[in-house]
């Protein structure tokens, strides 16, 4: 049976919003829309917290979207790369719904010639209810000045918001934290994130950037043709009393120490166990299946 939903070809504004809904995945505590890694609230990016609702003014109460810890952006020679409006040679997005893994691969045509390939895998962990994981593979076929920006974007999409205010950020070791409070009941929402990379060229260093709504870092890399730069990201999304922020930092650091492969294997194991309990197999009609 085919467990994959797949979209091919450069997206447009309408199709990417539909893919975001079709490729949404979750674990019962968190939901992650299937948008682009580089997108913001204008493309309806959302990490939805199950059970947390907020009301602004006289509008209806709705679920709260957490700050987006899956934000990952690239720019080459000062030009931001975005599969929606940058020239691309190829683009593919898919959802493996057997294991809850969102994937994409984009080959960007660079302004100065040559190409950059970016592939990612992201998932909401079924083994750890507050954990999000991602892997990004970046390579070029010509030397370029690449800036990688990774972190937490707090300027999120709402229908009836904004639901979050009083943003505060801090750093503990390699982990950054962005916390805010809901407008109606003052509930703390805390998101911790760390991005790891093993093969940065000597002299390349992360530097902190951001504004009042985000906590990010960026690194400048002069790429070597054919070399694959691998970034892994771990994030914890939690809410409750203000003490949850410290717990989010500790849990995120622990998740990063375990590593991406550990959580990917745990994801496969957890979903295989789930499907053993609830899968239904039809024969003779793949569309109905």
Coordinates of C-alpha atoms in Angstrom, one line a residue:
X1 CA 0.0 0.0 0.0
X2 CA 1.1 3.6 -0.7
X3 CA 1.6 5.5 2.5
X4 CA 2.8 8.7 0.8
X5 CA 1.1 11.9 -0.2
X6 CA 3.3 13.8 -2.7
X7 CA 3.2 17.1 -4.5
X8 CA 5.6 17.9 -7.4
X9 CA 6.4 21.2 -9.2
X10 CA 7.0 24.7 -7.9
X11 CA 4.1 25.7 -5.6
X12 CA 2.0 28.8 -5.8
X13 CA 0.3 30.7 -3.0
X14 CA -2.9 28.6 -3.3
X15 CA -1.3 25.2 -3.6
X16 CA 1.1 25.7 -0.7
X17 CA -1.7 26.6 1.6
X18 CA -3.6 23.4 0.6
X19 CA -0.5 21.3 1.0
X20 CA -0.1 22.8 4.5
X21 CA -3.5 21.3 5.4
X22 CA -3.2 18.0 3.5
X23 CA 0.3 17.3 5.0
X24 CA -0.5 18.4 8.6
X25 CA 0.8 15.8 11.1
X26 CA 0.6 15.6 14.8
X27 CA 0.7 13.4 17.9
X28 CA -2.4 14.3 19.9
X29 CA -0.7 17.2 21.8
X30 CA 0.8 19.2 18.9
X31 CA -0.1 19.6 15.2
X32 CA 2.3 20.8 12.6
X33 CA 1.0 22.2 9.2
X34 CA 2.9 20.9 6.2
X35 CA 4.2 24.2 4.9
X36 CA 7.7 25.3 3.7
X37 CA 10.6 25.6 6.1
X38 CA 11.2 29.1 5.0
X39 CA 7.6 30.4 5.2
X40 CA 6.1 32.7 7.9
X41 CA 2.6 33.5 9.0
X42 CA 1.6 34.9 5.6
X43 CA 1.6 31.2 4.4
X44 CA -0.4 30.0 7.3
X45 CA 2.5 28.2 9.1
X46 CA 1.2 26.8 12.4
X47 CA 2.2 24.7 15.3
X48 CA -1.1 24.1 17.0
X49 CA -1.3 23.3 20.7
X50 CA -4.1 20.9 21.5
X51 CA -6.4 22.0 24.3
X52 CA -5.1 25.6 24.6
X53 CA -7.7 28.2 23.5
X54 CA -7.7 32.0 23.7
X55 CA -10.2 34.8 23.0
X56 CA -9.3 38.3 21.8
X57 CA -12.0 41.0 22.2
X58 CA -15.5 39.9 21.1
X59 CA -14.2 37.3 18.6
X60 CA -14.7 33.6 19.0
X61 CA -12.3 31.6 21.1
X62 CA -9.8 29.5 19.0
X63 CA -6.8 27.3 19.4
X64 CA -3.4 29.0 20.0
X65 CA -0.6 28.6 17.5
X66 CA 2.8 28.4 19.3
X67 CA 5.9 30.3 18.1
X68 CA 7.3 28.5 15.0
X69 CA 10.4 26.6 16.0
X70 CA 10.6 24.9 12.6
X71 CA 11.7 28.1 10.9
X72 CA 14.8 27.5 8.7
X73 CA 15.8 30.0 6.0
X74 CA 18.6 30.4 3.5
X75 CA 20.0 33.3 1.6
X76 CA 22.7 33.3 -1.1
X77 CA 24.6 36.5 -2.0
X78 CA 22.0 38.5 0.0
X79 CA 19.0 37.0 -1.9
X80 CA 16.5 35.0 0.2
X81 CA 15.6 31.6 -1.2
X82 CA 11.9 30.8 -1.1
X83 CA 10.3 28.0 -3.2
X84 CA 7.2 30.1 -3.8
X85 CA 8.9 32.9 -5.7
X86 CA 12.6 32.0 -6.3
X87 CA 13.6 30.3 -9.6
X88 CA 13.7 26.5 -9.0
X89 CA 14.8 23.6 -11.2
X90 CA 12.7 21.1 -9.2
X91 CA 10.5 21.0 -6.0
X92 CA 8.8 18.1 -4.2
X93 CA 6.9 17.9 -0.9
X94 CA 5.6 14.7 0.6
X95 CA 4.1 13.2 3.7
X96 CA 4.8 9.7 4.9
X97 CA 1.7 9.2 6.9
X98 CA 2.7 5.8 8.0
X99 CA 5.4 7.4 10.2
X100 CA 4.2 11.0 10.3
X101 CA 7.2 12.5 8.5
X102 CA 7.0 15.6 6.3
X103 CA 9.7 15.8 3.6
X104 CA 10.7 18.3 0.9
X105 CA 13.5 18.7 -1.6
X106 CA 14.0 21.9 -3.6
X107 CA 16.7 22.6 -6.2
X108 CA 17.1 26.4 -6.4
X109 CA 18.5 28.1 -9.5
X110 CA 21.0 30.7 -8.0
X111 CA 21.1 34.3 -9.2
X112 CA 24.8 34.1 -10.1
X113 CA 24.5 30.7 -11.8
X114 CA 24.7 27.2 -10.4
X115 CA 22.2 25.6 -8.0
X116 CA 21.5 24.9 -4.4
X117 CA 19.7 21.8 -3.1
X118 CA 17.9 21.9 0.1
X119 CA 16.2 18.7 1.5
X120 CA 14.4 18.4 4.8
X121 CA 12.6 15.9 7.0
X122 CA 10.4 17.1 9.9
X123 CA 8.1 15.3 12.4
X124 CA 6.1 15.7 15.5
X125 CA 7.3 13.0 17.8
X126 CA 4.9 10.2 18.8
X127 CA 7.5 9.1 21.3
X128 CA 7.8 12.4 23.2
X129 CA 4.6 14.5 23.2
X130 CA 6.2 18.0 23.2
X131 CA 9.1 17.3 20.8
X132 CA 9.5 18.5 17.2
X133 CA 12.5 17.3 15.2
X134 CA 13.9 18.2 11.8
X135 CA 16.9 17.5 9.5
X136 CA 18.1 19.8 6.8
X137 CA 20.6 18.9 4.1
X138 CA 22.1 21.8 2.1
X139 CA 24.6 21.6 -0.8
X140 CA 25.6 23.7 -3.8
X141 CA 27.4 22.9 -7.1
X142 CA 29.4 26.1 -7.0
X143 CA 31.0 28.2 -4.2
X144 CA 28.5 30.7 -2.8
X145 CA 28.2 33.0 0.2
X146 CA 25.4 31.2 2.2
X147 CA 23.6 32.5 5.3
X148 CA 21.6 30.0 7.3
X149 CA 19.1 31.4 9.7
X150 CA 17.4 29.0 12.2
X151 CA 15.4 29.6 15.3
X152 CA 11.9 30.5 16.6
X153 CA 9.5 32.8 14.8
X154 CA 7.0 34.3 17.2
X155 CA 5.1 36.3 14.7
X156 CA 2.5 33.6 14.0
X157 CA -0.7 33.2 12.1
X158 CA -4.0 33.6 13.8
X159 CA -7.5 34.0 12.5
X160 CA -8.8 36.0 15.5
X161 CA -5.5 37.0 17.2
X162 CA -3.0 38.0 18.2
X163 CA -3.2 35.5 21.0
X164 CA 0.4 35.9 22.4
X165 CA 2.1 38.8 24.0
X166 CA 4.7 39.8 26.5
X167 CA 7.5 38.0 24.5
X168 CA 10.7 37.2 26.3
X169 CA 13.8 35.3 25.0
X170 CA 16.9 33.9 26.5
X171 CA 19.7 31.5 25.8
X172 CA 21.1 28.6 27.8
X173 CA 24.2 27.0 26.2
X174 CA 23.3 26.2 22.6
X175 CA 19.5 26.3 23.3
X176 CA 17.3 29.3 22.8
X177 CA 14.0 30.0 24.4
X178 CA 11.1 32.2 23.4
X179 CA 8.2 32.5 25.8
X180 CA 5.0 34.5 25.7
X181 CA 1.6 34.7 27.5
X182 CA -1.9 34.3 26.2
X183 CA -4.1 37.3 26.1
X184 CA -7.2 36.0 27.9
X185 CA -5.8 34.0 30.8
X186 CA -2.2 34.8 30.9
X187 CA -1.0 31.2 30.3
X188 CA 2.7 30.9 29.5
X189 CA 3.6 29.3 26.2
X190 CA 7.3 28.4 26.1
X191 CA 9.3 27.1 23.1
X192 CA 12.9 25.9 23.3
X193 CA 15.0 25.2 20.2
X194 CA 18.5 24.1 19.4
X195 CA 20.1 23.6 15.9
X196 CA 23.1 21.4 15.6
X197 CA 25.6 21.1 12.7
X198 CA 28.8 19.0 12.6
X199 CA 30.7 20.2 9.6
X200 CA 30.8 24.0 9.5
X201 CA 34.0 25.4 7.9
X202 CA 36.6 26.6 10.4
X203 CA 35.8 30.2 11.4
X204 CA 32.0 30.0 10.8
X205 CA 30.2 30.9 14.0
X206 CA 26.6 31.3 14.9
X207 CA 25.5 34.8 15.9
X208 CA 22.2 35.7 17.6
X209 CA 19.7 37.8 15.7
X210 CA 16.1 38.6 16.3
X211 CA 13.5 41.2 17.3
X212 CA 10.8 41.4 20.0
X213 CA 8.9 38.5 18.4
X214 CA 11.6 36.0 17.6
X215 CA 14.8 34.3 18.8
X216 CA 17.1 33.2 16.0
X217 CA 20.7 32.7 15.1
X218 CA 22.5 32.8 11.7
X219 CA 25.7 31.5 10.4
X220 CA 27.7 32.5 7.3
X221 CA 29.2 29.7 5.2
X222 CA 31.3 29.9 2.0
X223 CA 30.2 26.6 0.6
X224 CA 32.4 24.0 -1.0
X225 CA 30.9 22.5 -4.1
X226 CA 29.4 19.0 -3.6
X227 CA 29.7 19.1 0.2
X228 CA 26.5 18.5 2.1
X229 CA 25.9 20.6 5.2
X230 CA 23.7 18.8 7.7
X231 CA 21.7 20.7 10.3
X232 CA 19.5 19.0 12.8
X233 CA 16.9 20.8 14.9
X234 CA 15.1 19.9 18.1
X235 CA 12.3 21.9 19.7
X236 CA 10.1 21.5 22.8
X237 CA 6.7 23.3 22.8
X238 CA 4.9 23.5 26.2
X239 CA 2.5 25.7 28.1
X240 CA 1.3 26.1 31.7
X241 CA 2.8 28.2 34.5
X242 CA 6.0 30.3 34.1
X243 CA 8.1 27.4 35.4
X244 CA 7.4 25.4 32.2
X245 CA 10.1 27.6 30.4
X246 CA 12.9 26.1 32.4
X247 CA 11.6 22.6 31.8
X248 CA 11.4 23.3 28.1
X249 CA 15.1 24.3 28.0
X250 CA 16.2 21.1 29.9
X251 CA 14.0 18.8 27.8
X252 CA 15.3 20.4 24.5
X253 CA 18.9 20.0 25.5
X254 CA 18.3 16.3 26.5
X255 CA 16.5 15.7 23.1
X256 CA 19.5 17.2 21.2
X257 CA 21.9 15.0 23.1
X258 CA 20.0 11.9 22.1
X259 CA 20.3 12.9 18.4
X260 CA 18.1 12.9 15.3
X261 CA 18.6 9.3 14.4
X262 CA 17.4 8.2 17.9
X263 CA 14.2 10.1 17.6
X264 CA 13.6 9.1 14.0
X265 CA 13.9 5.4 15.0
X266 CA 11.6 6.0 17.9
X267 CA 9.1 7.7 15.5
X268 CA 9.1 4.6 13.3
X269 CA 8.6 2.3 16.2
X270 CA 5.8 4.2 17.8
X271 CA 3.8 4.6 14.6
X272 CA 4.3 0.9 13.7
X273 CA 2.8 0.0 17.1
X274 CA -0.1 2.4 16.5
X275 CA -0.9 1.0 13.1
X276 CA -0.9 -2.6 14.4
X277 CA -3.9 -1.5 16.6
X278 CA -5.9 0.5 14.1
X279 CA -4.9 -0.1 10.5
X280 CA -7.6 -1.1 8.0
X281 CA -6.5 -2.7 4.7
X282 CA -8.7 -2.7 1.6
X283 CA -7.9 -4.7 -1.5
X284 CA -8.8 -3.9 -5.1
X285 CA -9.3 -0.1 -4.6
X286 CA -6.1 1.9 -3.9
X287 CA -7.9 5.3 -4.0
X288 CA -10.4 4.1 -1.3
X289 CA -7.5 2.7 0.7

